[in-house]
Every structure is written in structure tokens, then in C-alpha cells.
């Protein structure tokens, strides 16, 4: 087991997100090394020392990042030397490396850089190919192993791969690799999902299940040793399909727009869009996938009533009687996009994204979606919660989901 300690005032101010710890944790997990805890502290010698001390007491191997720079606010070396009760000594071989690098660039080495060649007496230097601060590994029987890495993310990655992993592999008894699989769902809330699949918990042991809700759906992540994932995942997926099959759209990280694009391609169908409140968001998502020109022919952003009439032939009477956010308008938009875009399928979205523009009858979040296919037109009504961004994103996701459901009823080929 390992703990990670991220050091730097910028982390506590929220200016920098601790991506170093996330990256190191993923890298260790892939090696079968479990991270037990991640901590962040500021550039404060007492705080660093205390955090490192308690982390070492818990698990005896700690990787720190940050605070190895040449400026006075970088105190990690001092804190560690004090904790291990060692002096700081200058590593002359690293001074030579730095001087040689400067010589090649034709500049003199700043005196300040000497600080970065300091290490606690008896510690090992981990040469850094990508920066001036080397990593440091310090080990003793009483406290355990501490590894110091600089803060710059690129240097962290370089040092982890070249220096730290070989060192840890030699030292730790490494368990099997850890893997996870993602099952992506749409159109079902986290709580209902949990209820519907409650009884699969007993069939997934020793895998761990995490619910990951993200605004446009809930992902289920199954994690465990490669062996267990290999052995159990297909069975788990079969059980999930029995219970929530119509909500599952991917068994890997694929986006819904990519899934739907693949379905269109498989069926040899083309698509045209008419977007109002989403303003092109669905077109953007579909065209994020390379090769979208195989199926996407056109997208109409028909924001005004006039554009709905002039571009895709929505009836003036429909707009006057039912308004732009209505079953009838969504239907005519989808059918118009299909006709004018000369596509097999038309998809339309019209709604009130807010924050203004809502009424008693059509509150903010009211969205109508339509899919016009050769077999007929389907519409759906939603009242979506959230702010403007959330409403637009969820409306787009709901449209793609309705398209997916319609396409499932159409045979491939
Ligand atoms: P340097 O030798 O460059 O001074 P350092 O060891 O002193 O390195 P810091 O000054 O703490 O490192 O950080 C250098 C850069 O790396 C900064 O831009 C900082 O925002 C970024 N950084 C530091 N810690 C992290 C972290 N945990 N996650 C992501 N980025 C980080
Ligand atoms: Mg710093």
C-alpha cells in the first residue's frame, strides 16, 4: 500500500488541480499497487513534515510531488531531511549534469540551481531527463520509503516510468493488475438504477461497483483484478441487460453520439437535424466522431419561428396555435429536416432552455423531441431540471437516445 502527498499552496488555493496524484494513482493501479490515501498540503515545512510522518506511519511508502524547485518557497527537501534526521548534502554528480546541460545551451548555470542538487545524506537521486530537479528516494527501517518528485506533470510522468516504477517493483510484492469496465446508461436516474440492479451486488464479488452520474446519464464502473474482471464481467453484463437493457448504450467509454452514428452507418441510413434550443449541440457531438459524413447530411439551427417556417417548412398555423415548443412543432421540424435535408431520418429538438421564457404551461426545461423515420414519427416530452447548460445538454442526450431507440427497431443492413 502507498500514500500520495501533493505539495503546494496552489493546490490549496484551488489554482491547480492535483492531476499528478490522479495520474500516479492510475499508473500504480495498472501495476497492481493500491493507493490508500491522497493528501494535499501547502508549502509549509511543518505541515509537510507532519503529513509525511503520519502517512509513513500508516503505510511505509509515500510518493510526494511538488516543492522541489529552486525558489525559497520550495521546502520539501528540508521537511524530509528533518523528518529522517539527515543533513542536506549537495550531490556533485547532479551539479555536473546541470552544468553540462547549461554549457550545451551556451549559458551559465544560475547559482540557485545548486539547491536542486541537494538531497538528504544517504538518499538516492533519481535523474530527471526533463527538468532540473531530480527525484529523491530516501529509505530507512524506522520510517520506510519516501519518494520525492517535482511538481511539473510532464516530469512526474517521466520519472515515474523511468525511475519510480522499477524501484517499487523491486520493493513491493505486487498483486495482479487492476482493471475496470464501464457500462454506460441513459434515461434512468441513479436511484432507480440502484434499485433495479440491487440484487446483482452478490454476483459481482470481489469486483467493486461504482455509480458515476454525470448529468447526461449514469455510468456503472466495475473494478477488480484483471482475472476477476475477465471471469465475471460477461455474466454481470448479461444480468444487467435483463434488468436495464434498454438503458445501456455502451460497454466501454464510447459516447452516445458515436454509438448512434455507428447504428446509422450499420443500417445504411442518413440523418438530418433541426435544432432549436440546443443550437447545434447535437450536430457538434455527431461530427466529433470521424467519418460522420457517412450518415450526417445536414443540420438546421432554426432558432426563430421564421427560420422554422422558411428553412424546414413548419406551418405558420402550427406555430400560432401550439407555439414553437410543442408536440406538433417538434414533429413538423423533424419531418421538415428529413424532407429538406433529403435524409432517411430527421431529428428535432425544441424547448425552453431558460433562465427566462418559461410560463405556467411551459416551464423552463420543457423540451419536445421528435424522430421522423420511414416508418413514422415519434415524439417525446420532457421537463428537464437544471440550469441552461444542463437543460441543453440533457435535451441533446435525450434526442440521441430517442434516435437510438427508434434505430434499434430498424434492422441492420
Ligand atoms: P520546479 O522545479 O519547476 O520549480 P517544483 O517541484 O517546485 O518544480 P512546483 O513549483 O510545486 O514544482 O510546481 C511546478 C508546476 O507544476 C506548477 O505549474 C504547478 O502548478 C504544477 N503542479 C504542481 N503540483 C501539481 C499537482 N499535484 N498536479 C498538477 N500540477 C501540479
Ligand atoms: Mg511549488
Short mmCIF file of C-alpha atoms and ligand atoms in Angstrom, two decimals:
data_model
loop_
_atom_site.label_atom_id
_atom_site.label_comp_id
_atom_site.label_asym_id
_atom_site.label_seq_id
_atom_site.Cartn_x
_atom_site.Cartn_y
_atom_site.Cartn_z
CA UNK A 1 0.00 0.00 0.00
CA UNK A 2 1.10 3.50 -0.83
CA UNK A 3 0.06 7.02 0.08
CA UNK A 4 0.44 10.07 -2.11
CA UNK A 5 1.24 13.54 -0.83
CA UNK A 6 0.77 16.53 -3.14
CA UNK A 7 2.60 19.65 -2.00
CA UNK A 8 1.99 23.26 -2.99
CA UNK A 9 -0.01 26.31 -1.93
CA UNK A 10 -1.54 26.46 -5.42
CA UNK A 11 -3.33 23.17 -4.69
CA UNK A 12 -4.95 24.57 -1.55
CA UNK A 13 -5.92 27.80 -3.32
CA UNK A 14 -7.69 25.78 -5.99
CA UNK A 15 -5.49 27.26 -8.72
CA UNK A 16 -4.02 23.91 -9.66
CA UNK A 17 -5.95 20.67 -9.75
CA UNK A 18 -3.95 17.75 -8.39
CA UNK A 19 -3.65 15.82 -11.63
CA UNK A 20 -0.27 14.45 -10.53
CA UNK A 21 -1.80 12.28 -7.82
CA UNK A 22 -4.57 11.13 -10.16
CA UNK A 23 -2.04 10.16 -12.79
CA UNK A 24 0.26 8.41 -10.32
CA UNK A 25 -2.69 6.52 -8.80
CA UNK A 26 -3.79 5.26 -12.21
CA UNK A 27 -0.26 4.30 -13.08
CA UNK A 28 0.13 2.37 -9.80
CA UNK A 29 -3.28 0.71 -10.13
CA UNK A 30 -2.27 -0.63 -13.52
CA UNK A 31 0.76 -2.16 -11.78
CA UNK A 32 -1.38 -3.76 -9.09
CA UNK A 33 -0.21 -1.34 -6.40
CA UNK A 34 -3.04 0.07 -4.29
CA UNK A 35 -3.07 3.69 -3.19
CA UNK A 36 -4.56 4.01 0.26
CA UNK A 37 -4.88 7.75 0.67
CA UNK A 38 -4.12 11.00 -1.15
CA UNK A 39 -3.35 14.16 0.82
CA UNK A 40 -2.56 17.73 -0.19
CA UNK A 41 -0.61 20.24 1.91
CA UNK A 42 0.71 23.75 1.34
CA UNK A 43 4.32 24.92 1.04
CA UNK A 44 4.84 24.83 4.76
CA UNK A 45 7.70 22.93 6.30
CA UNK A 46 5.85 21.85 9.45
CA UNK A 47 2.75 20.82 7.52
CA UNK A 48 4.77 18.77 5.03
CA UNK A 49 6.69 17.07 7.80
CA UNK A 50 3.56 16.23 9.79
CA UNK A 51 1.64 14.93 6.78
CA UNK A 52 4.56 12.78 5.64
CA UNK A 53 5.12 11.46 9.14
CA UNK A 54 1.56 10.26 9.56
CA UNK A 55 1.38 8.84 6.04
CA UNK A 56 4.55 6.81 6.66
CA UNK A 57 3.15 5.53 9.96
CA UNK A 58 0.08 4.26 8.11
CA UNK A 59 1.73 2.61 5.15
CA UNK A 60 5.51 2.98 4.97
CA UNK A 61 5.72 4.02 1.32
CA UNK A 62 4.87 7.58 0.28
CA UNK A 63 5.27 9.39 -3.03
CA UNK A 64 5.36 13.20 -2.80
CA UNK A 65 5.09 15.67 -5.67
CA UNK A 66 5.95 19.37 -5.78
CA UNK A 67 8.12 21.83 -3.90
CA UNK A 68 11.48 20.73 -5.31
CA UNK A 69 12.04 23.95 -7.23
CA UNK A 70 14.96 26.36 -6.74
CA UNK A 71 12.94 29.09 -5.01
CA UNK A 72 12.67 29.70 -1.25
CA UNK A 73 9.02 28.56 -1.19
CA UNK A 74 10.11 25.06 -2.18
CA UNK A 75 10.69 23.29 1.14
CA UNK A 76 10.01 19.66 0.55
CA UNK A 77 13.68 18.66 0.79
CA UNK A 78 14.10 20.42 4.13
CA UNK A 79 10.98 18.87 5.61
CA UNK A 80 12.02 15.37 4.60
CA UNK A 81 15.60 15.77 5.76
CA UNK A 82 14.33 16.93 9.13
CA UNK A 83 11.90 14.03 9.46
CA UNK A 84 14.56 11.45 8.58
CA UNK A 85 17.05 13.33 10.76
CA UNK A 86 19.63 13.75 7.97
CA UNK A 87 21.65 16.72 6.74
CA UNK A 88 21.18 18.07 3.23
CA UNK A 89 24.23 17.47 1.06
CA UNK A 90 24.93 18.69 -2.46
CA UNK A 91 25.10 15.88 -5.00
CA UNK A 92 28.11 16.80 -7.15
CA UNK A 93 27.21 14.35 -9.93
CA UNK A 94 23.91 16.22 -10.44
CA UNK A 95 25.76 19.56 -10.44
CA UNK A 96 27.87 18.15 -13.26
CA UNK A 97 24.76 17.12 -15.19
CA UNK A 98 23.20 20.57 -14.80
CA UNK A 99 26.44 22.34 -15.73
CA UNK A 100 26.83 20.20 -18.84
CA UNK A 101 23.22 20.93 -19.89
CA UNK A 102 23.80 24.68 -19.47
CA UNK A 103 27.12 24.52 -21.30
CA UNK A 104 25.43 22.86 -24.29
CA UNK A 105 22.91 25.70 -24.42
CA UNK A 106 25.76 28.22 -24.13
CA UNK A 107 24.59 29.76 -20.83
CA UNK A 108 25.96 29.81 -17.32
CA UNK A 109 24.18 27.78 -14.65
CA UNK A 110 22.36 30.06 -12.18
CA UNK A 111 23.77 29.62 -8.68
CA UNK A 112 20.21 28.96 -7.49
CA UNK A 113 20.13 25.66 -9.37
CA UNK A 114 22.63 24.24 -6.85
CA UNK A 115 19.75 23.91 -4.42
CA UNK A 116 18.14 21.36 -6.71
CA UNK A 117 21.17 19.11 -6.40
CA UNK A 118 20.64 18.88 -2.63
CA UNK A 119 19.47 15.62 -1.17
CA UNK A 120 19.27 14.23 2.34
CA UNK A 121 22.50 12.43 3.20
CA UNK A 122 22.26 8.77 2.16
CA UNK A 123 19.28 9.33 -0.17
CA UNK A 124 19.27 8.20 -3.79
CA UNK A 125 18.95 10.73 -6.63
CA UNK A 126 16.54 9.81 -9.43
CA UNK A 127 17.85 11.54 -12.57
CA UNK A 128 15.27 13.77 -14.29
CA UNK A 129 15.68 13.89 -18.09
CA UNK A 130 13.03 16.58 -18.47
CA UNK A 131 13.86 19.15 -15.80
CA UNK A 132 16.42 20.48 -13.36
CA UNK A 133 15.04 18.96 -10.14
CA UNK A 134 15.85 15.26 -9.83
CA UNK A 135 13.64 12.92 -7.86
CA UNK A 136 14.85 11.68 -4.47
CA UNK A 137 14.33 8.33 -2.76
CA UNK A 138 15.04 8.04 0.94
CA UNK A 139 14.61 4.86 2.90
CA UNK A 140 15.20 3.69 6.44
CA UNK A 141 14.00 0.82 8.57
CA UNK A 142 12.36 3.01 11.16
CA UNK A 143 10.19 5.13 8.86
CA UNK A 144 10.02 3.47 5.47
CA UNK A 145 10.44 4.77 1.93
CA UNK A 146 9.72 8.31 0.75
CA UNK A 147 10.00 9.28 -2.89
CA UNK A 148 10.09 12.97 -3.85
CA UNK A 149 9.13 14.07 -7.32
CA UNK A 150 8.96 17.60 -8.78
CA UNK A 151 5.59 19.25 -9.41
CA UNK A 152 5.65 19.65 -13.20
CA UNK A 153 3.29 16.98 -14.56
CA UNK A 154 5.44 16.04 -17.55
CA UNK A 155 8.45 15.47 -15.28
CA UNK A 156 6.34 13.41 -12.87
CA UNK A 157 5.36 11.07 -15.70
CA UNK A 158 8.89 10.74 -16.99
CA UNK A 159 10.29 9.98 -13.54
CA UNK A 160 7.51 7.55 -12.63
CA UNK A 161 8.14 5.45 -15.70
CA UNK A 162 11.92 5.61 -15.82
CA UNK A 163 12.77 5.55 -12.09
CA UNK A 164 9.96 5.03 -9.64
CA UNK A 165 8.13 2.01 -11.06
CA UNK A 166 11.31 -0.08 -11.38
CA UNK A 167 12.17 0.84 -7.79
CA UNK A 168 8.72 -0.08 -6.46
CA UNK A 169 8.50 -3.31 -8.44
CA UNK A 170 11.73 -4.39 -6.81
CA UNK A 171 10.48 -3.48 -3.36
CA UNK A 172 6.78 -4.28 -3.16
CA UNK A 173 5.03 -7.58 -3.55
CA UNK A 174 2.84 -6.62 -6.44
CA UNK A 175 -0.65 -8.06 -6.74
CA UNK A 176 -2.29 -8.67 -10.12
CA UNK A 177 -3.19 -5.79 -12.41
CA UNK A 178 -6.32 -3.84 -11.60
CA UNK A 179 -8.81 -3.19 -14.37
CA UNK A 180 -12.19 -1.60 -14.74
CA UNK A 181 -15.07 -1.84 -17.19
CA UNK A 182 -17.65 0.83 -17.81
CA UNK A 183 -21.32 0.22 -18.57
CA UNK A 184 -22.99 3.43 -19.74
CA UNK A 185 -26.69 4.12 -19.24
CA UNK A 186 -29.08 6.87 -20.29
CA UNK A 187 -32.65 7.80 -19.40
CA UNK A 188 -32.70 6.38 -15.86
CA UNK A 189 -31.88 8.18 -12.62
CA UNK A 190 -29.15 6.93 -10.29
CA UNK A 191 -31.58 5.93 -7.52
CA UNK A 192 -33.89 3.95 -9.83
CA UNK A 193 -30.90 2.32 -11.41
CA UNK A 194 -29.57 1.27 -7.99
CA UNK A 195 -32.95 -0.18 -7.09
CA UNK A 196 -33.35 -2.12 -10.31
CA UNK A 197 -29.92 -3.76 -10.04
CA UNK A 198 -29.74 -4.10 -6.25
CA UNK A 199 -29.67 -7.91 -6.39
CA UNK A 200 -26.64 -8.11 -8.66
CA UNK A 201 -24.36 -6.95 -5.85
CA UNK A 202 -23.95 -10.52 -4.62
CA UNK A 203 -22.89 -11.72 -8.07
CA UNK A 204 -20.10 -9.21 -8.55
CA UNK A 205 -17.89 -10.03 -5.56
CA UNK A 206 -14.88 -9.49 -5.50
CA UNK A 207 -15.39 -6.71 -8.05
CA UNK A 208 -16.35 -3.27 -6.80
CA UNK A 209 -19.24 -1.36 -8.33
CA UNK A 210 -19.28 2.44 -8.51
CA UNK A 211 -22.20 4.58 -9.74
CA UNK A 212 -20.89 7.56 -11.71
CA UNK A 213 -23.69 10.03 -12.52
CA UNK A 214 -22.66 12.78 -14.94
CA UNK A 215 -25.61 14.90 -16.00
CA UNK A 216 -26.49 13.09 -19.20
CA UNK A 217 -26.54 9.59 -17.76
CA UNK A 218 -25.12 7.25 -15.14
CA UNK A 219 -22.07 5.07 -15.76
CA UNK A 220 -21.53 1.86 -13.81
CA UNK A 221 -17.87 1.08 -13.20
CA UNK A 222 -16.77 -2.42 -12.22
CA UNK A 223 -13.24 -2.65 -10.85
CA UNK A 224 -11.08 -5.51 -9.67
CA UNK A 225 -8.12 -7.70 -10.55
CA UNK A 226 -7.80 -8.48 -14.26
CA UNK A 227 -8.53 -12.13 -13.52
CA UNK A 228 -11.76 -11.41 -11.69
CA UNK A 229 -12.91 -8.89 -14.31
CA UNK A 230 -12.17 -11.39 -17.07
CA UNK A 231 -14.04 -14.16 -15.25
CA UNK A 232 -17.11 -12.23 -14.09
CA UNK A 233 -17.82 -9.33 -16.41
CA UNK A 234 -19.71 -11.12 -19.19
CA UNK A 235 -22.07 -12.70 -16.64
CA UNK A 236 -22.63 -9.36 -14.94
CA UNK A 237 -23.38 -7.71 -18.26
CA UNK A 238 -25.94 -10.40 -19.12
CA UNK A 239 -27.73 -9.80 -15.80
CA UNK A 240 -27.65 -6.03 -16.35
CA UNK A 241 -29.14 -6.44 -19.80
CA UNK A 242 -32.03 -8.43 -18.34
CA UNK A 243 -32.88 -5.65 -15.92
CA UNK A 244 -31.95 -2.39 -17.62
CA UNK A 245 -31.12 -3.48 -21.15
CA UNK A 246 -32.94 -0.66 -22.91
CA UNK A 247 -30.97 1.94 -20.94
CA UNK A 248 -27.50 0.54 -21.75
CA UNK A 249 -25.85 2.10 -24.77
CA UNK A 250 -22.18 1.18 -24.38
CA UNK A 251 -19.94 -1.28 -22.54
CA UNK A 252 -16.83 0.87 -22.87
CA UNK A 253 -16.18 4.61 -22.80
CA UNK A 254 -17.98 5.36 -26.08
CA UNK A 255 -20.15 8.49 -26.31
CA UNK A 256 -23.85 8.11 -27.17
CA UNK A 257 -23.42 10.20 -30.35
CA UNK A 258 -20.73 7.78 -31.56
CA UNK A 259 -22.92 4.78 -30.74
CA UNK A 260 -25.86 6.25 -32.65
CA UNK A 261 -23.57 7.18 -35.57
CA UNK A 262 -22.41 3.57 -35.74
CA UNK A 263 -26.02 2.35 -35.77
CA UNK A 264 -26.86 4.69 -38.66
CA UNK A 265 -23.82 3.51 -40.60
CA UNK A 266 -24.63 -0.18 -39.99
CA UNK A 267 -28.14 0.35 -41.29
CA UNK A 268 -27.07 2.49 -44.23
CA UNK A 269 -29.30 5.34 -43.06
CA UNK A 270 -28.72 9.09 -43.36
CA UNK A 271 -29.70 11.81 -40.89
CA UNK A 272 -30.72 15.47 -40.86
CA UNK A 273 -31.22 17.58 -37.73
CA UNK A 274 -33.42 20.52 -36.79
CA UNK A 275 -32.20 22.09 -33.58
CA UNK A 276 -33.74 24.99 -31.72
CA UNK A 277 -32.81 25.24 -28.03
CA UNK A 278 -29.65 23.11 -28.45
CA UNK A 279 -28.29 25.46 -31.13
CA UNK A 280 -26.22 22.85 -32.97
CA UNK A 281 -25.03 20.90 -29.93
CA UNK A 282 -26.22 17.57 -31.34
CA UNK A 283 -24.63 18.29 -34.72
CA UNK A 284 -21.40 19.13 -32.93
CA UNK A 285 -21.48 15.86 -30.95
CA UNK A 286 -22.23 13.76 -34.01
CA UNK A 287 -19.44 15.40 -36.01
CA UNK A 288 -16.92 14.87 -33.20
CA UNK A 289 -16.76 11.28 -34.49
CA UNK A 290 -14.53 10.89 -37.56
CA UNK A 291 -16.43 9.58 -40.56
CA UNK A 292 -19.69 11.30 -39.55
CA UNK A 293 -20.17 12.33 -43.18
CA UNK A 294 -21.19 8.72 -43.85
CA UNK A 295 -24.56 9.43 -42.24
CA UNK A 296 -25.00 13.09 -41.26
CA UNK A 297 -26.22 15.15 -44.22
CA UNK A 298 -27.38 18.44 -42.69
CA UNK A 299 -28.26 20.29 -39.52
CA UNK A 300 -30.66 23.24 -39.42
CA UNK A 301 -30.39 25.63 -36.49
CA UNK A 302 -33.89 27.07 -36.60
CA UNK A 303 -33.97 29.39 -33.61
CA UNK A 304 -36.69 31.81 -34.74
CA UNK A 305 -40.22 30.98 -35.81
CA UNK A 306 -39.43 32.44 -39.23
CA UNK A 307 -36.45 30.12 -39.67
CA UNK A 308 -38.62 27.16 -38.68
CA UNK A 309 -41.07 28.13 -41.41
CA UNK A 310 -38.66 29.30 -44.13
CA UNK A 311 -35.95 26.65 -43.82
CA UNK A 312 -37.83 23.47 -42.95
CA UNK A 313 -41.43 24.29 -43.69
CA UNK A 314 -43.04 24.37 -40.25
CA UNK A 315 -46.63 25.56 -40.68
CA UNK A 316 -47.43 29.11 -39.53
CA UNK A 317 -50.75 27.84 -38.18
CA UNK A 318 -48.98 25.21 -36.03
CA UNK A 319 -46.75 27.90 -34.50
CA UNK A 320 -49.72 30.23 -33.90
CA UNK A 321 -51.90 27.52 -32.34
CA UNK A 322 -49.44 25.41 -30.32
CA UNK A 323 -46.27 27.52 -30.13
CA UNK A 324 -42.68 26.56 -31.05
CA UNK A 325 -42.26 24.32 -28.01
CA UNK A 326 -44.91 21.74 -28.75
CA UNK A 327 -45.51 18.22 -29.93
CA UNK A 328 -46.80 19.46 -33.29
CA UNK A 329 -43.86 21.79 -33.92
CA UNK A 330 -41.26 19.17 -32.99
CA UNK A 331 -42.97 16.72 -35.33
CA UNK A 332 -43.01 19.19 -38.23
CA UNK A 333 -39.40 20.17 -37.58
CA UNK A 334 -38.21 16.54 -37.73
CA UNK A 335 -40.26 15.80 -40.82
CA UNK A 336 -39.13 19.06 -42.45
CA UNK A 337 -35.45 18.39 -41.72
CA UNK A 338 -35.86 14.90 -43.17
CA UNK A 339 -37.54 16.22 -46.30
CA UNK A 340 -35.40 19.30 -46.98
CA UNK A 341 -32.17 17.54 -45.91
CA UNK A 342 -33.12 14.58 -48.15
CA UNK A 343 -32.26 12.17 -45.33
CA UNK A 344 -33.75 8.86 -44.22
CA UNK A 345 -34.23 10.10 -40.68
CA UNK A 346 -34.93 13.56 -39.22
CA UNK A 347 -34.38 14.53 -35.58
CA UNK A 348 -35.75 17.70 -33.95
CA UNK A 349 -35.32 19.41 -30.60
CA UNK A 350 -37.30 22.40 -29.38
CA UNK A 351 -37.52 23.62 -25.81
CA UNK A 352 -37.27 26.37 -23.20
CA UNK A 353 -33.63 26.41 -22.00
CA UNK A 354 -34.15 29.39 -19.66
CA UNK A 355 -33.43 31.14 -17.47
CA UNK A 356 -36.21 33.37 -18.94
CA UNK A 357 -39.03 32.45 -21.28
CA UNK A 358 -40.87 29.96 -19.09
CA UNK A 359 -44.60 30.05 -18.40
CA UNK A 360 -47.05 28.18 -16.22
CA UNK A 361 -47.96 25.93 -19.12
CA UNK A 362 -44.39 25.56 -20.43
CA UNK A 363 -41.94 25.99 -17.55
CA UNK A 364 -38.18 26.36 -18.10
CA UNK A 365 -36.87 22.91 -19.01
CA UNK A 366 -39.86 21.95 -21.17
CA UNK A 367 -38.46 20.11 -24.18
CA UNK A 368 -40.07 18.36 -27.13
CA UNK A 369 -38.08 15.90 -29.20
CA UNK A 370 -39.09 14.17 -32.42
CA UNK A 371 -37.62 11.48 -34.64
CA UNK A 372 -39.06 11.16 -38.15
CA UNK A 373 -38.18 7.83 -39.75
CA UNK A 374 -39.56 5.97 -42.78
CA UNK A 375 -41.93 4.05 -40.51
CA UNK A 376 -43.38 7.19 -38.94
CA UNK A 377 -42.65 9.98 -36.45
CA UNK A 378 -42.22 9.60 -32.71
CA UNK A 379 -42.21 12.44 -30.21
CA UNK A 380 -41.32 12.70 -26.53
CA UNK A 381 -41.92 15.36 -23.91
CA UNK A 382 -39.55 16.15 -21.03
CA UNK A 383 -39.37 18.66 -18.22
CA UNK A 384 -35.65 18.77 -17.57
CA UNK A 385 -34.19 20.10 -14.32
CA UNK A 386 -31.03 22.18 -14.11
CA UNK A 387 -29.54 25.39 -15.46
CA UNK A 388 -29.39 26.43 -19.10
CA UNK A 389 -26.28 24.37 -19.84
CA UNK A 390 -27.68 21.25 -18.18
CA UNK A 391 -31.05 21.58 -19.94
CA UNK A 392 -29.41 21.92 -23.34
CA UNK A 393 -27.02 19.01 -22.76
CA UNK A 394 -29.76 16.74 -21.44
CA UNK A 395 -32.11 17.69 -24.28
CA UNK A 396 -29.39 16.74 -26.77
CA UNK A 397 -28.76 13.45 -24.99
CA UNK A 398 -32.50 12.68 -24.89
CA UNK A 399 -32.75 13.30 -28.65
CA UNK A 400 -29.84 10.96 -29.36
CA UNK A 401 -31.41 8.39 -27.05
CA UNK A 402 -34.78 8.53 -28.80
CA UNK A 403 -32.97 8.14 -32.12
CA UNK A 404 -31.12 5.12 -30.69
CA UNK A 405 -34.39 3.55 -29.58
CA UNK A 406 -36.02 4.11 -32.97
CA UNK A 407 -32.98 2.68 -34.78
CA UNK A 408 -32.98 -0.42 -32.57
CA UNK A 409 -36.38 -1.23 -34.03
CA UNK A 410 -34.89 -0.98 -37.53
CA UNK A 411 -32.88 -3.95 -38.75
CA UNK A 412 -29.19 -3.64 -39.70
CA UNK A 413 -28.01 -3.90 -43.29
P1 LIG B 1 10.14 23.30 -10.37
O1 LIG B 1 11.44 22.62 -10.40
O2 LIG B 1 9.57 23.51 -11.76
O3 LIG B 1 10.07 24.56 -9.56
P2 LIG B 1 8.62 22.10 -8.25
O4 LIG B 1 8.96 20.76 -7.76
O5 LIG B 1 8.95 23.26 -7.38
O6 LIG B 1 9.17 22.23 -9.70
P3 LIG B 1 6.09 23.23 -8.18
O7 LIG B 1 6.69 24.59 -8.15
O8 LIG B 1 5.40 22.80 -6.96
O9 LIG B 1 7.13 22.15 -8.53
O10 LIG B 1 5.13 23.10 -9.43
C1 LIG B 1 5.60 23.29 -10.75
C2 LIG B 1 4.43 23.28 -11.70
O11 LIG B 1 3.74 22.05 -11.61
C3 LIG B 1 3.39 24.35 -11.41
O12 LIG B 1 2.90 24.87 -12.64
C4 LIG B 1 2.30 23.64 -10.69
O13 LIG B 1 1.05 24.24 -10.93
C5 LIG B 1 2.37 22.25 -11.27
N1 LIG B 1 1.96 21.29 -10.24
C6 LIG B 1 2.47 21.20 -9.00
N2 LIG B 1 1.87 20.22 -8.29
C7 LIG B 1 0.93 19.69 -9.11
C8 LIG B 1 -0.02 18.65 -8.96
N3 LIG B 1 -0.12 17.95 -7.82
N4 LIG B 1 -0.81 18.36 -10.02
C9 LIG B 1 -0.69 19.06 -11.17
N5 LIG B 1 0.19 20.05 -11.39
C10 LIG B 1 1.00 20.38 -10.37
MG1 LIG B 2 5.74 24.85 -5.64
#
